CSV table of C-alpha atoms in Angstrom, one decimal:
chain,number,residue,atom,x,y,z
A,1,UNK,CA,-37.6,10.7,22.1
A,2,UNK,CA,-34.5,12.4,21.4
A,3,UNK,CA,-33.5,14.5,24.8
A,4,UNK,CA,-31.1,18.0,24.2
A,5,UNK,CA,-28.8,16.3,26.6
A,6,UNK,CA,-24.9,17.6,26.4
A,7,UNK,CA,-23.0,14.9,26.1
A,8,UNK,CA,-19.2,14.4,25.3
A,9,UNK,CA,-19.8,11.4,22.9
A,10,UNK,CA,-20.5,12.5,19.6
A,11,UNK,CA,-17.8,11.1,17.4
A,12,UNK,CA,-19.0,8.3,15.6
A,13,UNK,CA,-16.0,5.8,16.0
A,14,UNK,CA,-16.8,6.2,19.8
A,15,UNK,CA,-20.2,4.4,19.0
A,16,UNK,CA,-18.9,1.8,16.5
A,17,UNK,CA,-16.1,1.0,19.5
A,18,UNK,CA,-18.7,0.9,21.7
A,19,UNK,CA,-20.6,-1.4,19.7
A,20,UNK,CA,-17.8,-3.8,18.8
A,21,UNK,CA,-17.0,-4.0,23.1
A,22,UNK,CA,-20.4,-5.0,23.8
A,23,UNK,CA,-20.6,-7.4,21.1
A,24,UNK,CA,-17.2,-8.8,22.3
A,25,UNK,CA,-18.2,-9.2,26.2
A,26,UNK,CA,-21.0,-10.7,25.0
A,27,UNK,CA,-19.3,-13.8,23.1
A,28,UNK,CA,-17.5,-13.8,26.3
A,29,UNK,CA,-20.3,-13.8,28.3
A,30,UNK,CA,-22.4,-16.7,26.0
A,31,UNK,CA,-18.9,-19.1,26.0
A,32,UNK,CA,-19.2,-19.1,29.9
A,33,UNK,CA,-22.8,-19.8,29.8
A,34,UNK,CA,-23.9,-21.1,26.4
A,35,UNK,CA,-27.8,-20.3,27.0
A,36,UNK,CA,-27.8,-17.0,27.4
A,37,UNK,CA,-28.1,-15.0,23.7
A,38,UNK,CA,-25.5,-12.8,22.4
A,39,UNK,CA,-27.7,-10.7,20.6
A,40,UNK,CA,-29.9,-10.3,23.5
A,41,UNK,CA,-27.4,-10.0,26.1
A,42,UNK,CA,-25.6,-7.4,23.7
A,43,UNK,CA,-28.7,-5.6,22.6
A,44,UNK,CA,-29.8,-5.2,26.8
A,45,UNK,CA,-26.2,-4.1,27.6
A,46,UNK,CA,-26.3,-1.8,25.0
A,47,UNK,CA,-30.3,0.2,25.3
A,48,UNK,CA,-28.9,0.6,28.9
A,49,UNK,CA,-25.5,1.9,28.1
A,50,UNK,CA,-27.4,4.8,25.8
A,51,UNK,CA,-30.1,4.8,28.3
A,52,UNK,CA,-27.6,5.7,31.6
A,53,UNK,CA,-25.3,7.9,29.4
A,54,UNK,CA,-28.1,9.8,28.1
A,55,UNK,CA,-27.0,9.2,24.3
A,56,UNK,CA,-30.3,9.4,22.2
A,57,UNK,CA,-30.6,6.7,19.2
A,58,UNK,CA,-30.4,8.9,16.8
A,59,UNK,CA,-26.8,9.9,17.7
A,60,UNK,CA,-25.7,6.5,18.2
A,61,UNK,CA,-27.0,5.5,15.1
A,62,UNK,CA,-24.6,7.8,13.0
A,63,UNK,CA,-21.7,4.9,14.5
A,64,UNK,CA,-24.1,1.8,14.6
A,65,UNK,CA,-25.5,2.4,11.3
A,66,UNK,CA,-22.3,1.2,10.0
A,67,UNK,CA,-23.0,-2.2,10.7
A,68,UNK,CA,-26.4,-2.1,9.7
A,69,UNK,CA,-25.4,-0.9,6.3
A,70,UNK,CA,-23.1,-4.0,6.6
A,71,UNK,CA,-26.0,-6.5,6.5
A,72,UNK,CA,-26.6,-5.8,2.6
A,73,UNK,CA,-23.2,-7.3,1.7
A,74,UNK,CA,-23.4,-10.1,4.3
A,75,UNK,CA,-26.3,-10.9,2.4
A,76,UNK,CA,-24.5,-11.3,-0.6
A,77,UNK,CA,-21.4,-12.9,1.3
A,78,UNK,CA,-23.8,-15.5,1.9
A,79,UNK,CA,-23.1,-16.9,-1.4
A,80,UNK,CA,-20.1,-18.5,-0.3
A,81,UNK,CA,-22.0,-21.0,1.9
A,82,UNK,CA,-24.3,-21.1,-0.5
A,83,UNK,CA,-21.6,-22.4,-3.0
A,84,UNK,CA,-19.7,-24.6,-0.7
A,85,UNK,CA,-22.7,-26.7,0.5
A,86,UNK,CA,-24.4,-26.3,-2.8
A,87,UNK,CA,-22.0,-28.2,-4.1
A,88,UNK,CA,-21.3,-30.8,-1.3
A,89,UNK,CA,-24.8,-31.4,-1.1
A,90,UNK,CA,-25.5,-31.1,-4.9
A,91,UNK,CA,-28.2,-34.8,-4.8
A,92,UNK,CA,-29.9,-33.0,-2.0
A,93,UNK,CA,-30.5,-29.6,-3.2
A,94,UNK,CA,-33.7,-29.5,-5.2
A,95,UNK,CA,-35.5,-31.8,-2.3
A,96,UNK,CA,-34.0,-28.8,0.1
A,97,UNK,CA,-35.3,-26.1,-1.9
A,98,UNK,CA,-39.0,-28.0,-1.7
A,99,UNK,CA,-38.4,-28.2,1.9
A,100,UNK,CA,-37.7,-24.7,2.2
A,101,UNK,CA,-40.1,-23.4,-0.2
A,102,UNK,CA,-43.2,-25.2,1.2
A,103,UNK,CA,-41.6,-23.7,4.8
A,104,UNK,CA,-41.2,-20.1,3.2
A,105,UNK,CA,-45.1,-20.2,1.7
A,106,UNK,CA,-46.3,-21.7,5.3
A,107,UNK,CA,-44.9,-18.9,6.9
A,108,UNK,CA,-46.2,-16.3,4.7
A,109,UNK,CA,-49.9,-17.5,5.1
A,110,UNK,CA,-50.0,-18.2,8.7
A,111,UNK,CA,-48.1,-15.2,9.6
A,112,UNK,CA,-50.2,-12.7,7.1
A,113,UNK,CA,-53.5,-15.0,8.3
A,114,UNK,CA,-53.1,-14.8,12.5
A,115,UNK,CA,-51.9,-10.9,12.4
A,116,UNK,CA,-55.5,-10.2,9.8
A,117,UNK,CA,-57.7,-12.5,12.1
A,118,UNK,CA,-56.0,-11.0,15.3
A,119,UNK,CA,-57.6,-7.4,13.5
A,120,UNK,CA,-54.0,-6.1,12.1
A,121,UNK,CA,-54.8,-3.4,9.5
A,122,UNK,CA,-53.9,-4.1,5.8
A,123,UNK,CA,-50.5,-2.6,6.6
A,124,UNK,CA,-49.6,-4.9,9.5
A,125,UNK,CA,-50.5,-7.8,7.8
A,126,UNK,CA,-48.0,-6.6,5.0
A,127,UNK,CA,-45.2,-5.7,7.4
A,128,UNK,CA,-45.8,-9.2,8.8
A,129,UNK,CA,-45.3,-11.4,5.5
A,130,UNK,CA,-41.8,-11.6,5.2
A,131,UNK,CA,-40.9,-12.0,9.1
A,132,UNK,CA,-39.2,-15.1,8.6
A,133,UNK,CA,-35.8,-14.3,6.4
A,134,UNK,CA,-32.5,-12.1,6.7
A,135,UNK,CA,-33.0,-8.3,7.6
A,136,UNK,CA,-32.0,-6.8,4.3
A,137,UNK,CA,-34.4,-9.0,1.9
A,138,UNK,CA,-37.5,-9.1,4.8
A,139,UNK,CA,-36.7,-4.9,4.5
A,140,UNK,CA,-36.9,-4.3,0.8
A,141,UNK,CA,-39.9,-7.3,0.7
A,142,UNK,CA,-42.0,-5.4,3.2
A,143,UNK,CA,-41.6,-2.1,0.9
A,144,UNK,CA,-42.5,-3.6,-1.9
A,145,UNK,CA,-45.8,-4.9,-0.4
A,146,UNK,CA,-46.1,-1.3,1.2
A,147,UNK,CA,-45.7,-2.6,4.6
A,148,UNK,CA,-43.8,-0.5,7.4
A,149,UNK,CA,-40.2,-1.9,6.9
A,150,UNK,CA,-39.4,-0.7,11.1
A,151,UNK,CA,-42.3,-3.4,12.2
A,152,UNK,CA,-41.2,-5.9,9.5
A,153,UNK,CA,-37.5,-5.4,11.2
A,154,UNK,CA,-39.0,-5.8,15.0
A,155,UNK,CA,-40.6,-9.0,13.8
A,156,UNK,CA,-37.3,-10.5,11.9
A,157,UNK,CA,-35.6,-9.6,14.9
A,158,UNK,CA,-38.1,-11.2,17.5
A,159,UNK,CA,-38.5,-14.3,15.2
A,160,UNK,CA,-34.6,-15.0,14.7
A,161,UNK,CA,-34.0,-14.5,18.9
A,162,UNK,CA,-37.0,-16.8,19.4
A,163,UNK,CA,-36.1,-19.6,17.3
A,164,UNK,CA,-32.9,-19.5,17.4
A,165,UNK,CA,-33.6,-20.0,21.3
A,166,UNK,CA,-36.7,-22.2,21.2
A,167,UNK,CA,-36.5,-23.8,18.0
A,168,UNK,CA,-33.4,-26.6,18.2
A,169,UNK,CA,-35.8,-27.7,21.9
A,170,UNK,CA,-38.8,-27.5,20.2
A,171,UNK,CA,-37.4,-30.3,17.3
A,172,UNK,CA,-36.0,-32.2,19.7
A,173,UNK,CA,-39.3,-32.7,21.3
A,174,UNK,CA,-41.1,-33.7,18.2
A,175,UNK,CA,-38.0,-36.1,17.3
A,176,UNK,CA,-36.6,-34.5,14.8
A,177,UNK,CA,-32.8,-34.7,15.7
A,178,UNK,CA,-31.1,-35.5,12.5
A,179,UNK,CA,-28.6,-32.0,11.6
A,180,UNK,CA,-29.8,-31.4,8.1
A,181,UNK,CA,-33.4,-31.5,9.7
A,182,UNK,CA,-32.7,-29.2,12.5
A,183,UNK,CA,-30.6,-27.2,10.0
A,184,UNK,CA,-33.6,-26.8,7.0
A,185,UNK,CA,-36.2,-25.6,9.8
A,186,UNK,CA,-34.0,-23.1,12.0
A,187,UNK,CA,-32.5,-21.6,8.5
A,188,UNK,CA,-36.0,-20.6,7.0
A,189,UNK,CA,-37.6,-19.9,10.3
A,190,UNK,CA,-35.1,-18.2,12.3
A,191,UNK,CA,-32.5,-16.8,9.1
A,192,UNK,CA,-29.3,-15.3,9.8
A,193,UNK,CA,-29.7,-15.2,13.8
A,194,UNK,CA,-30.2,-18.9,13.9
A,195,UNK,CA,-27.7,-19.9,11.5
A,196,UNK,CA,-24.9,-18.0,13.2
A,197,UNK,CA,-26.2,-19.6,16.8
A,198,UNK,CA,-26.2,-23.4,14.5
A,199,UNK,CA,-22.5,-22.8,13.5
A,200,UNK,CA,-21.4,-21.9,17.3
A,201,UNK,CA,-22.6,-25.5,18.0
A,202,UNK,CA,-22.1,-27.4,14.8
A,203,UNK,CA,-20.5,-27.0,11.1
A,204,UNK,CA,-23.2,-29.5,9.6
A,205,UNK,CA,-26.1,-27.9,11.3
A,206,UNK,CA,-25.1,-24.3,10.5
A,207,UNK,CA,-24.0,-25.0,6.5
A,208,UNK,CA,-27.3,-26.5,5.6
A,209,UNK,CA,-29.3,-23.8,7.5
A,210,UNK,CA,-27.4,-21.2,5.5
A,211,UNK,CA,-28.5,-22.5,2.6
A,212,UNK,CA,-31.8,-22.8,3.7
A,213,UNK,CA,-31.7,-19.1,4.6
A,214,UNK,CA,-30.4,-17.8,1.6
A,215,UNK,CA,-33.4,-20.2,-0.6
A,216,UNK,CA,-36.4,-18.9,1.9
A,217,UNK,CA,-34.9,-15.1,1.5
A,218,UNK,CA,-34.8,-15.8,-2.7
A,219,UNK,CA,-38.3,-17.8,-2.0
A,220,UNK,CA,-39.8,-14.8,0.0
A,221,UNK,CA,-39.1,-12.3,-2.2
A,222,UNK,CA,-40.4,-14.2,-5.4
A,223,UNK,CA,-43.6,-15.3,-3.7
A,224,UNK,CA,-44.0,-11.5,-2.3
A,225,UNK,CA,-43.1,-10.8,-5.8
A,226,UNK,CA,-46.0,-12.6,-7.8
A,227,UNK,CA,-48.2,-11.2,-5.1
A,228,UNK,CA,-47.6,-7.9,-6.3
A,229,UNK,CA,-47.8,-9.0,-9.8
A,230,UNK,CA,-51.2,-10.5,-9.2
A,231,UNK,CA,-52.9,-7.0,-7.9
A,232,UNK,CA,-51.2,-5.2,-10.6
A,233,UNK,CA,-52.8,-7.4,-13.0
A,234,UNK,CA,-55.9,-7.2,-11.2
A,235,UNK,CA,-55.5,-3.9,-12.1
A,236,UNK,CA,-56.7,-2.7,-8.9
A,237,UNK,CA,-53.1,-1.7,-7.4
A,238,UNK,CA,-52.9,-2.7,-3.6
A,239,UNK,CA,-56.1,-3.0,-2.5
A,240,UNK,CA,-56.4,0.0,-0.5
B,1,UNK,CA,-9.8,-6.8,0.9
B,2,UNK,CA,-10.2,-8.1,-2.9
B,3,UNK,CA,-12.6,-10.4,-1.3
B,4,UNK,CA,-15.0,-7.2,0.2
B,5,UNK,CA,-14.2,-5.1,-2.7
B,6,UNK,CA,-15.8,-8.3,-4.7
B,7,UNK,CA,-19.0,-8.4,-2.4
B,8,UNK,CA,-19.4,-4.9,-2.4
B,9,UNK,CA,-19.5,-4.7,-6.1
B,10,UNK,CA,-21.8,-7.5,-6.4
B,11,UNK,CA,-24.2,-5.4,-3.9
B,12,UNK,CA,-24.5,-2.6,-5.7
B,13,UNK,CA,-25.0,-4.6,-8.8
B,14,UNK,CA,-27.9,-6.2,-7.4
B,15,UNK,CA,-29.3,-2.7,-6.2
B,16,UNK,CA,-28.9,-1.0,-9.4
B,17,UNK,CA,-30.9,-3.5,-11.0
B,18,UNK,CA,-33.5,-3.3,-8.7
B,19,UNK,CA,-33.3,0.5,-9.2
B,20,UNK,CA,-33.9,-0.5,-13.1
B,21,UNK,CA,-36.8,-2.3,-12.1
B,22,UNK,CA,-35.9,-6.1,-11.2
B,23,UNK,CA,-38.9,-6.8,-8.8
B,24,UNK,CA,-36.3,-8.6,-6.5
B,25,UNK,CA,-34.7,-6.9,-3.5
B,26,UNK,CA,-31.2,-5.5,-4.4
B,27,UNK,CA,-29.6,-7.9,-1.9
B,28,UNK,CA,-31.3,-10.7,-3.4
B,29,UNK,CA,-30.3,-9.9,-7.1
B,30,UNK,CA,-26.8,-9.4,-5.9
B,31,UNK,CA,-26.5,-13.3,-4.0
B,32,UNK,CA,-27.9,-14.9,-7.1
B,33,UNK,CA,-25.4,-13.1,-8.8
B,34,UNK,CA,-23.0,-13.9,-6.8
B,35,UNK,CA,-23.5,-17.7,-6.3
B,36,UNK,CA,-23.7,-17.7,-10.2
B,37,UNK,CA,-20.4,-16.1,-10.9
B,38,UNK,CA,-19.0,-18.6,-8.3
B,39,UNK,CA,-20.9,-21.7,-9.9
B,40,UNK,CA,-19.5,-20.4,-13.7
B,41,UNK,CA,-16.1,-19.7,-12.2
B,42,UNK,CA,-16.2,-16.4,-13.2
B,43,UNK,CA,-14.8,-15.5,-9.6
B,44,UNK,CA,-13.0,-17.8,-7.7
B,45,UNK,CA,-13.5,-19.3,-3.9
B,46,UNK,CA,-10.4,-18.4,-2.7
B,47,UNK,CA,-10.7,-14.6,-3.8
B,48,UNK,CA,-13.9,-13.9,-1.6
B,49,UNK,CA,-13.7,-16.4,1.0
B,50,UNK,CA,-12.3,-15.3,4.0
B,51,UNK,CA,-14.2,-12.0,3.7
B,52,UNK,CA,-17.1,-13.4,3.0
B,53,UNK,CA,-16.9,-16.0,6.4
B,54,UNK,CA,-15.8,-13.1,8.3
B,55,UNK,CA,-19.3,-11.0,7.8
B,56,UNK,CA,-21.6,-14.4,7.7
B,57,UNK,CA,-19.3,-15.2,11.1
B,58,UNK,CA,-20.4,-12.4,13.0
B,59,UNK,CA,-23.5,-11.6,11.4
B,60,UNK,CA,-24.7,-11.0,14.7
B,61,UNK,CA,-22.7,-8.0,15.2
B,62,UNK,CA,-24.4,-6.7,12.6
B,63,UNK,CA,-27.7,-7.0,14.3
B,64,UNK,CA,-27.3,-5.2,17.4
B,65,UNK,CA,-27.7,-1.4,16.2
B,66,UNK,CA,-31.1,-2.5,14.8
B,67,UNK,CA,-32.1,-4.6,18.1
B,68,UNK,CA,-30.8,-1.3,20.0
B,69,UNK,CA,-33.8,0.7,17.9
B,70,UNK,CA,-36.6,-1.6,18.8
B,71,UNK,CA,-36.3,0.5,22.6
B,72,UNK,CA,-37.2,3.7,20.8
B,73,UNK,CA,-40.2,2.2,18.6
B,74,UNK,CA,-42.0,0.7,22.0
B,75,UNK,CA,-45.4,2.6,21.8
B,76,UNK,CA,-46.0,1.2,18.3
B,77,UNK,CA,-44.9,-2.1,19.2
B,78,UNK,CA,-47.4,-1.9,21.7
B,79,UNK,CA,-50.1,-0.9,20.0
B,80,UNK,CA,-50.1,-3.2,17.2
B,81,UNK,CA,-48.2,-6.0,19.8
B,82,UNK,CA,-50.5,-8.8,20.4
B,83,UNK,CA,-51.4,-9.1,16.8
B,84,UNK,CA,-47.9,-9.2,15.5
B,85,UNK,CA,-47.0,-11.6,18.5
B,86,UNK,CA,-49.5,-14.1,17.9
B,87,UNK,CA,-48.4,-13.6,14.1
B,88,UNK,CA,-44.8,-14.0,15.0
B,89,UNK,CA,-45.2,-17.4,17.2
B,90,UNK,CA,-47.6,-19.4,15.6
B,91,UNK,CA,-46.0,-18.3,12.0
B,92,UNK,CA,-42.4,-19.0,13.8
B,93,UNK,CA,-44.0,-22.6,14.8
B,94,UNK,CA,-45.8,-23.3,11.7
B,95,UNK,CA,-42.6,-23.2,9.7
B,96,UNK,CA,-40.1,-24.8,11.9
B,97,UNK,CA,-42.4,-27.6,12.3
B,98,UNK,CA,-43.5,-27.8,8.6
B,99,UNK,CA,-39.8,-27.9,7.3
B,100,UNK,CA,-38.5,-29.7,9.9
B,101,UNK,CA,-40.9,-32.9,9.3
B,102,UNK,CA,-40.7,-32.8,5.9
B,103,UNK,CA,-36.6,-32.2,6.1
B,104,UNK,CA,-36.9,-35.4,8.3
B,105,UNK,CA,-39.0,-37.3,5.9
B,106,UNK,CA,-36.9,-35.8,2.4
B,107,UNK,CA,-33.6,-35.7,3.9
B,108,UNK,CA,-33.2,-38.9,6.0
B,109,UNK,CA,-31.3,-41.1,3.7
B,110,UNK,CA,-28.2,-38.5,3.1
B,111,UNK,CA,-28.1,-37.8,7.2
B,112,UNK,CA,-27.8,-41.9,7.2
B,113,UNK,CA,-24.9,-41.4,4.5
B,114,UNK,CA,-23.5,-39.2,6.8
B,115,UNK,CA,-23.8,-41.3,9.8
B,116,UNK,CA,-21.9,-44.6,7.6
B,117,UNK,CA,-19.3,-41.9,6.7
B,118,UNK,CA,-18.6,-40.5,9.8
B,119,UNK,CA,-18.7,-44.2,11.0
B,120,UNK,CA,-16.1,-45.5,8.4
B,121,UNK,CA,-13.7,-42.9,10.1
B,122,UNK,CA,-13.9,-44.4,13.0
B,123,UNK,CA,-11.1,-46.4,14.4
């Protein structure tokens, strides 16, 4: 994987500019035409930047890691939202939260059910389970269930860039336009990719789906929580 | 810069008590905290809120190292892919569809409030 290639750029800062640029051009690039993804077009621009210059991951990673350390506190920055629209939407929050919370166990149980009848071993299934909410929760979910948190990433990745594509289409075509609808579903499907692709397109639409990512991360984790609970009071441990 | 210092603070707080053995992700522990502290006015909106819309803004920055990575984990992707596919769309489906309906169903009357508001502002 990692080639001994010489290379000139080594210093970190170089990576986290280089990061930054790509991520720039493509807000650019998604303004001119709004269907094309930024974190696809940035991701693509970026594998073949590394790819072309010969930089291996690893080194690139010692710059780019910095924003992935970032996600833990925009985790907790999501609070604010959380507060704001809490508030303004105080007579609909606990009819939200059942929203969200029957989404958040749905998505559990068919995305643990299709991976174990498509023949995923036990650890698959595991790494599958919390694919629907924000990277740093879906991580730290996946480790407690002793999945593999790199596949449990790939999947919250793929699941974000999907619905945040598909997913405002796809409730159009049932007719389910109204925002706090569209809102509720992309936020616990689609987490933090979809709720920043909501709020390019509408203030309504992105607040409520904020809080609905924020409740299916808290949801996840408690569900994945008595889970583990239940097979240490089984006594058994995991089951394998 | 008070505002990240907050957030920061409130991150590791959450992480040290999962370290102590709070079954919740540290991340997790830390927004509960955090939304509590707001809600009890213990911190106040104007302290943490431009940082905190500043990293929930461009969140998607943040992705983009990670999504870089996925190139250099293609062989177990692949082995493991159509599994984890099917997983990931019908799951995906299952859950925009399930909270979308009932959203539409629970949350009709305050979109209709909004509607009549938005309405009343109207010339």
């Amino acid at each position: 994987m990692i080639r001994p290639t010489l290379h000139l750029f080594t210093h970190p800062a170089l990576y986290i500019l280089l990061t930054l640029a790509v991520y720039a051009l493509s807000l650019r690039l998604h303004r001119r035409w709004a269907w094309i993804h930024p974190l696809l077009s940035a991701s693509v621009a970026l594998i073949f930047l590394l790819w072309v210059l010969h930089i291996p991951y690893a080194s690139y990673n010692t710059g780019g890691g910095v924003f992935t350390t970032l996600l833990g506190p925009a985790t907790v920055a999501l609070g604010v939202p959380m507060y704001k629209q809490g508030i303004k939407l105080k007579a609909t929050l606990p009819r939200l939260s059942l929203v969200v919370f029957a989404g958040s166990a749905v998505g559990m149980v068919t995305a643990g059910g299709v991976a174990s009848l498509c023949g995923a071993s036990h650890r698959m299934v595991m790494s599958a389970l919390p694919k629907s909410v924000t990277t740093p929760i879906a991580i730290e979910v996946s480790r407690s269930l002793h999945g593999d948190p790199a596949i449990t990433a790939a999947m919250v990745l793929l699941t974000g860039l999907l619905g945040s594509v598909i997913g405002p289409g796809i409730l159009r075509l049932v007719r389910i336009p109204h925002d706090h609808a569209v809102g509720a579903a992309v936020g616990a499907s689609s987490h933090a990719i979809g709720t920043a692709s909501l709020f390019r397109s509408s203030e309504v639409r992105g607040s409520v789906s904020s809080l609905a990512m924020a409740l299916a991360g808290i949801f996840t984790s408690v569900l994945a929580m008595l889970l583990n609970l239940y097979w240490r009071a089984r006594g058994a441990g995991h089951p394998w | 810069m008070l505002g990240f210092v907050i957030i920061v603070a409130f991150e590791m707080l959450g992480v040290g008590l999962h370290r102590l053995g709070v079954p919740l992700p540290g991340s997790v522990l830390g927004l509960i905290l955090f939304t509590l502290a707001l809600l009890l006015g213990l911190i106040r909106l104007e302290w943490v809120e431009r940082s905190s819309l500043l990293l929930v803004r461009h969140m998607t920055l943040l992705f983009i190292p990670l999504m870089a990575g996925l190139a250099t984990m293609t062989a177990e992707l692949r082995k493991n892919g159509v599994a984890l596919l099917a997983s990931l769309v019908a799951s995906l489906l299952a859950v925009l569809l399930t909270t979308g309906s009932l959203a539409h169903f629970l949350l009709r009357d305050e979109e209709i409030a909004e509607i009549n508001r938005e309405a009343d502002l109207l010339p």
